[in-house]
Amino acid sequence: MPSETLQILWFILIAILWIGFSFLEGFDFGMGMLLPFLGKTDDERRLIINSVGPHWDGNEVWLVTAGGATFAAFPQWYATMLSGFYPVVLLLLLGLILRGVAFEFRSKDAHPRWRALWDWCIFAGSLVPSLVLGVTLANLAVGVPIDAS
């Protein structure tokens, strides 16, 4: 198999992984950002959270797999692209971690202030990664200078 064919196959696989992550995680991000506004009672918020409960951590596998496949297939592209976006990737990871912790900790105590805190953490943990991903993709679409600095 020629190397060009293999590169095309990897590119298609990576595109499928990133698109899969975008679609599946987009629902989770939207739910998280709308949680404080759509759920007026604790029961309504619990229903909203339960709509993504079994899937939210599985959707992160798409991100990890897409990143790993990008690194495996195109290491120079991965290194060049990622080196300019370290702060952005850090914000993305912190937002995803905050959201995951909030999903787990929200139900540990029934006190309304405790749950409100974690509801807002779910909101922030959904808003920050979606905003960061949007800004990153916009910068990539416009063009990022690749030079020594």
PDB file of C-alpha atoms in Angstrom:
ATOM      1  CA  MET A   1       0.000   0.000   0.000  1.00  0.00           C
ATOM      2  CA  PRO A   2       1.524   3.344  -0.995  1.00  0.00           C
ATOM      3  CA  SER A   3       2.228   5.783   1.823  1.00  0.00           C
ATOM      4  CA  GLU A   4      -0.108   8.369   0.273  1.00  0.00           C
ATOM      5  CA  THR A   5      -3.021   5.927   0.542  1.00  0.00           C
ATOM      6  CA  LEU A   6      -2.171   5.242   4.166  1.00  0.00           C
ATOM      7  CA  GLN A   7      -2.036   8.971   4.920  1.00  0.00           C
ATOM      8  CA  ILE A   8      -5.444   9.455   3.310  1.00  0.00           C
ATOM      9  CA  LEU A   9      -6.912   6.572   5.338  1.00  0.00           C
ATOM     10  CA  TRP A  10      -5.491   8.025   8.571  1.00  0.00           C
ATOM     11  CA  PHE A  11      -6.804  11.452   7.684  1.00  0.00           C
ATOM     12  CA  ILE A  12     -10.308  10.025   7.086  1.00  0.00           C
ATOM     13  CA  LEU A  13     -10.176   8.070  10.356  1.00  0.00           C
ATOM     14  CA  ILE A  14      -9.041  11.136  12.307  1.00  0.00           C
ATOM     15  CA  ALA A  15     -11.743  13.266  10.678  1.00  0.00           C
ATOM     16  CA  ILE A  16     -14.386  10.697  11.674  1.00  0.00           C
ATOM     17  CA  LEU A  17     -13.090  10.680  15.260  1.00  0.00           C
ATOM     18  CA  TRP A  18     -13.097  14.496  15.563  1.00  0.00           C
ATOM     19  CA  ILE A  19     -16.541  14.764  13.961  1.00  0.00           C
ATOM     20  CA  GLY A  20     -17.861  12.024  16.253  1.00  0.00           C
ATOM     21  CA  PHE A  21     -16.512  13.871  19.273  1.00  0.00           C
ATOM     22  CA  SER A  22     -18.012  17.162  18.071  1.00  0.00           C
ATOM     23  CA  PHE A  23     -21.490  15.773  17.539  1.00  0.00           C
ATOM     24  CA  LEU A  24     -21.694  13.621  20.654  1.00  0.00           C
ATOM     25  CA  GLU A  25     -20.011  16.080  22.992  1.00  0.00           C
ATOM     26  CA  GLY A  26     -21.969  18.983  21.518  1.00  0.00           C
ATOM     27  CA  PHE A  27     -25.132  17.607  23.105  1.00  0.00           C
ATOM     28  CA  ASP A  28     -23.389  17.275  26.459  1.00  0.00           C
ATOM     29  CA  PHE A  29     -21.959  20.796  26.272  1.00  0.00           C
ATOM     30  CA  GLY A  30     -25.362  22.214  25.346  1.00  0.00           C
ATOM     31  CA  MET A  31     -27.024  20.381  28.221  1.00  0.00           C
ATOM     32  CA  GLY A  32     -24.417  21.668  30.645  1.00  0.00           C
ATOM     33  CA  MET A  33     -24.708  25.260  29.484  1.00  0.00           C
ATOM     34  CA  LEU A  34     -28.512  25.199  29.662  1.00  0.00           C
ATOM     35  CA  LEU A  35     -28.733  23.303  32.969  1.00  0.00           C
ATOM     36  CA  PRO A  36     -29.037  26.316  35.323  1.00  0.00           C
ATOM     37  CA  PHE A  37     -31.597  27.966  33.052  1.00  0.00           C
ATOM     38  CA  LEU A  38     -33.841  25.072  31.957  1.00  0.00           C
ATOM     39  CA  GLY A  39     -33.958  23.149  35.224  1.00  0.00           C
ATOM     40  CA  LYS A  40     -36.048  25.178  37.635  1.00  0.00           C
ATOM     41  CA  THR A  41     -36.257  22.492  40.310  1.00  0.00           C
ATOM     42  CA  ASP A  42     -33.740  19.952  41.526  1.00  0.00           C
ATOM     43  CA  ASP A  43     -35.789  17.132  39.970  1.00  0.00           C
ATOM     44  CA  GLU A  44     -35.751  18.863  36.577  1.00  0.00           C
ATOM     45  CA  ARG A  45     -32.002  19.378  36.802  1.00  0.00           C
ATOM     46  CA  ARG A  46     -31.530  15.740  37.774  1.00  0.00           C
ATOM     47  CA  LEU A  47     -33.504  14.685  34.675  1.00  0.00           C
ATOM     48  CA  ILE A  48     -31.381  16.912  32.457  1.00  0.00           C
ATOM     49  CA  ILE A  49     -28.172  15.508  33.932  1.00  0.00           C
ATOM     50  CA  ASN A  50     -29.486  11.947  33.625  1.00  0.00           C
ATOM     51  CA  SER A  51     -30.028  12.514  29.894  1.00  0.00           C
ATOM     52  CA  VAL A  52     -26.248  12.489  29.437  1.00  0.00           C
ATOM     53  CA  GLY A  53     -25.290  10.551  32.553  1.00  0.00           C
ATOM     54  CA  PRO A  54     -24.492   7.215  30.921  1.00  0.00           C
ATOM     55  CA  HIS A  55     -22.709   8.784  27.945  1.00  0.00           C
ATOM     56  CA  TRP A  56     -20.698  11.849  28.994  1.00  0.00           C
ATOM     57  CA  ASP A  57     -17.531  10.025  30.019  1.00  0.00           C
ATOM     58  CA  GLY A  58     -17.734   7.709  27.004  1.00  0.00           C
ATOM     59  CA  ASN A  59     -17.781  10.752  24.751  1.00  0.00           C
ATOM     60  CA  GLU A  60     -14.426  11.825  26.164  1.00  0.00           C
ATOM     61  CA  VAL A  61     -12.983   8.625  24.690  1.00  0.00           C
ATOM     62  CA  TRP A  62     -13.602  10.132  21.247  1.00  0.00           C
ATOM     63  CA  LEU A  63     -11.390  13.088  22.205  1.00  0.00           C
ATOM     64  CA  VAL A  64      -8.613  10.912  23.597  1.00  0.00           C
ATOM     65  CA  THR A  65      -8.738   8.575  20.610  1.00  0.00           C
ATOM     66  CA  ALA A  66      -8.741  11.461  18.118  1.00  0.00           C
ATOM     67  CA  GLY A  67      -5.766  13.072  19.856  1.00  0.00           C
ATOM     68  CA  GLY A  68      -3.895   9.772  20.042  1.00  0.00           C
ATOM     69  CA  ALA A  69      -4.613   8.945  16.398  1.00  0.00           C
ATOM     70  CA  THR A  70      -3.465  12.406  15.346  1.00  0.00           C
ATOM     71  CA  PHE A  71      -0.245  11.934  17.308  1.00  0.00           C
ATOM     72  CA  ALA A  72       0.311   8.422  15.902  1.00  0.00           C
ATOM     73  CA  ALA A  73      -0.380   9.244  12.269  1.00  0.00           C
ATOM     74  CA  PHE A  74       0.928  12.807  11.963  1.00  0.00           C
ATOM     75  CA  PRO A  75       3.355  13.496  14.845  1.00  0.00           C
ATOM     76  CA  GLN A  76       4.936  16.584  13.273  1.00  0.00           C
ATOM     77  CA  TRP A  77       1.550  18.115  12.529  1.00  0.00           C
ATOM     78  CA  TYR A  78       0.388  17.290  16.052  1.00  0.00           C
ATOM     79  CA  ALA A  79       3.510  18.810  17.641  1.00  0.00           C
ATOM     80  CA  THR A  80       3.417  21.924  15.474  1.00  0.00           C
ATOM     81  CA  MET A  81      -0.274  22.551  16.045  1.00  0.00           C
ATOM     82  CA  LEU A  82      -0.273  21.734  19.742  1.00  0.00           C
ATOM     83  CA  SER A  83       2.818  23.733  20.643  1.00  0.00           C
ATOM     84  CA  GLY A  84       1.012  26.965  19.778  1.00  0.00           C
ATOM     85  CA  PHE A  85      -2.103  25.996  21.694  1.00  0.00           C
ATOM     86  CA  TYR A  86      -0.788  24.791  25.070  1.00  0.00           C
ATOM     87  CA  PRO A  87      -2.786  27.357  27.115  1.00  0.00           C
ATOM     88  CA  VAL A  88      -5.896  26.519  25.116  1.00  0.00           C
ATOM     89  CA  VAL A  89      -5.465  22.776  25.625  1.00  0.00           C
ATOM     90  CA  LEU A  90      -4.925  23.379  29.346  1.00  0.00           C
ATOM     91  CA  LEU A  91      -8.192  25.346  29.553  1.00  0.00           C
ATOM     92  CA  LEU A  92      -9.968  22.592  27.622  1.00  0.00           C
ATOM     93  CA  LEU A  93      -8.699  19.910  29.984  1.00  0.00           C
ATOM     94  CA  LEU A  94      -9.458  21.950  33.109  1.00  0.00           C
ATOM     95  CA  GLY A  95     -13.011  22.546  31.879  1.00  0.00           C
ATOM     96  CA  LEU A  96     -13.536  18.859  31.129  1.00  0.00           C
ATOM     97  CA  ILE A  97     -12.124  17.877  34.522  1.00  0.00           C
ATOM     98  CA  LEU A  98     -14.331  20.423  36.311  1.00  0.00           C
ATOM     99  CA  ARG A  99     -17.408  19.109  34.524  1.00  0.00           C
ATOM    100  CA  GLY A 100     -16.569  15.488  35.300  1.00  0.00           C
ATOM    101  CA  VAL A 101     -15.987  16.257  38.976  1.00  0.00           C
ATOM    102  CA  ALA A 102     -19.225  18.236  39.100  1.00  0.00           C
ATOM    103  CA  PHE A 103     -21.214  15.328  37.651  1.00  0.00           C
ATOM    104  CA  GLU A 104     -19.834  13.023  40.317  1.00  0.00           C
ATOM    105  CA  PHE A 105     -19.961  15.367  43.325  1.00  0.00           C
ATOM    106  CA  ARG A 106     -23.378  16.938  42.700  1.00  0.00           C
ATOM    107  CA  SER A 107     -25.277  13.997  44.171  1.00  0.00           C
ATOM    108  CA  LYS A 108     -23.042  13.546  47.235  1.00  0.00           C
ATOM    109  CA  ASP A 109     -25.133  15.932  49.356  1.00  0.00           C
ATOM    110  CA  ALA A 110     -28.797  16.947  49.128  1.00  0.00           C
ATOM    111  CA  HIS A 111     -28.233  20.488  50.410  1.00  0.00           C
ATOM    112  CA  PRO A 112     -29.511  23.030  47.834  1.00  0.00           C
ATOM    113  CA  ARG A 113     -26.407  25.243  48.036  1.00  0.00           C
ATOM    114  CA  TRP A 114     -24.143  22.220  47.455  1.00  0.00           C
ATOM    115  CA  ARG A 115     -26.104  21.187  44.370  1.00  0.00           C
ATOM    116  CA  ALA A 116     -26.302  24.769  43.069  1.00  0.00           C
ATOM    117  CA  LEU A 117     -22.505  25.051  43.320  1.00  0.00           C
ATOM    118  CA  TRP A 118     -21.986  21.898  41.278  1.00  0.00           C
ATOM    119  CA  ASP A 119     -24.705  22.890  38.794  1.00  0.00           C
ATOM    120  CA  TRP A 120     -22.756  26.073  38.075  1.00  0.00           C
ATOM    121  CA  CYS A 121     -19.561  24.021  37.827  1.00  0.00           C
ATOM    122  CA  ILE A 122     -21.285  21.861  35.190  1.00  0.00           C
ATOM    123  CA  PHE A 123     -22.226  25.094  33.412  1.00  0.00           C
ATOM    124  CA  ALA A 124     -18.643  26.433  33.521  1.00  0.00           C
ATOM    125  CA  GLY A 125     -17.200  23.025  32.650  1.00  0.00           C
ATOM    126  CA  SER A 126     -19.370  22.955  29.541  1.00  0.00           C
ATOM    127  CA  LEU A 127     -18.994  26.598  28.516  1.00  0.00           C
ATOM    128  CA  VAL A 128     -15.200  26.838  28.739  1.00  0.00           C
ATOM    129  CA  PRO A 129     -14.348  23.787  26.574  1.00  0.00           C
ATOM    130  CA  SER A 130     -16.923  24.650  23.919  1.00  0.00           C
ATOM    131  CA  LEU A 131     -15.716  28.247  23.785  1.00  0.00           C
ATOM    132  CA  VAL A 132     -12.070  27.158  23.684  1.00  0.00           C
ATOM    133  CA  LEU A 133     -12.731  24.617  20.922  1.00  0.00           C
ATOM    134  CA  GLY A 134     -14.620  27.214  18.888  1.00  0.00           C
ATOM    135  CA  VAL A 135     -11.856  29.794  19.202  1.00  0.00           C
ATOM    136  CA  THR A 136      -9.222  27.183  18.351  1.00  0.00           C
ATOM    137  CA  LEU A 137     -11.048  25.982  15.249  1.00  0.00           C
ATOM    138  CA  ALA A 138     -11.626  29.571  14.137  1.00  0.00           C
ATOM    139  CA  ASN A 139      -7.903  30.309  14.506  1.00  0.00           C
ATOM    140  CA  LEU A 140      -7.028  27.174  12.557  1.00  0.00           C
ATOM    141  CA  ALA A 141      -9.491  28.137   9.807  1.00  0.00           C
ATOM    142  CA  VAL A 142      -8.077  31.677   9.558  1.00  0.00           C
ATOM    143  CA  GLY A 143      -4.526  30.387   9.678  1.00  0.00           C
ATOM    144  CA  VAL A 144      -1.875  30.163  12.316  1.00  0.00           C
ATOM    145  CA  PRO A 145       1.648  31.347  11.472  1.00  0.00           C
ATOM    146  CA  ILE A 146       4.182  28.587  11.870  1.00  0.00           C
ATOM    147  CA  ASP A 147       7.572  30.031  12.730  1.00  0.00           C
ATOM    148  CA  ALA A 148      10.181  29.895  15.475  1.00  0.00           C
ATOM    149  CA  SER A 149       8.144  32.065  17.856  1.00  0.00           C
TER     150      SER A 149
END
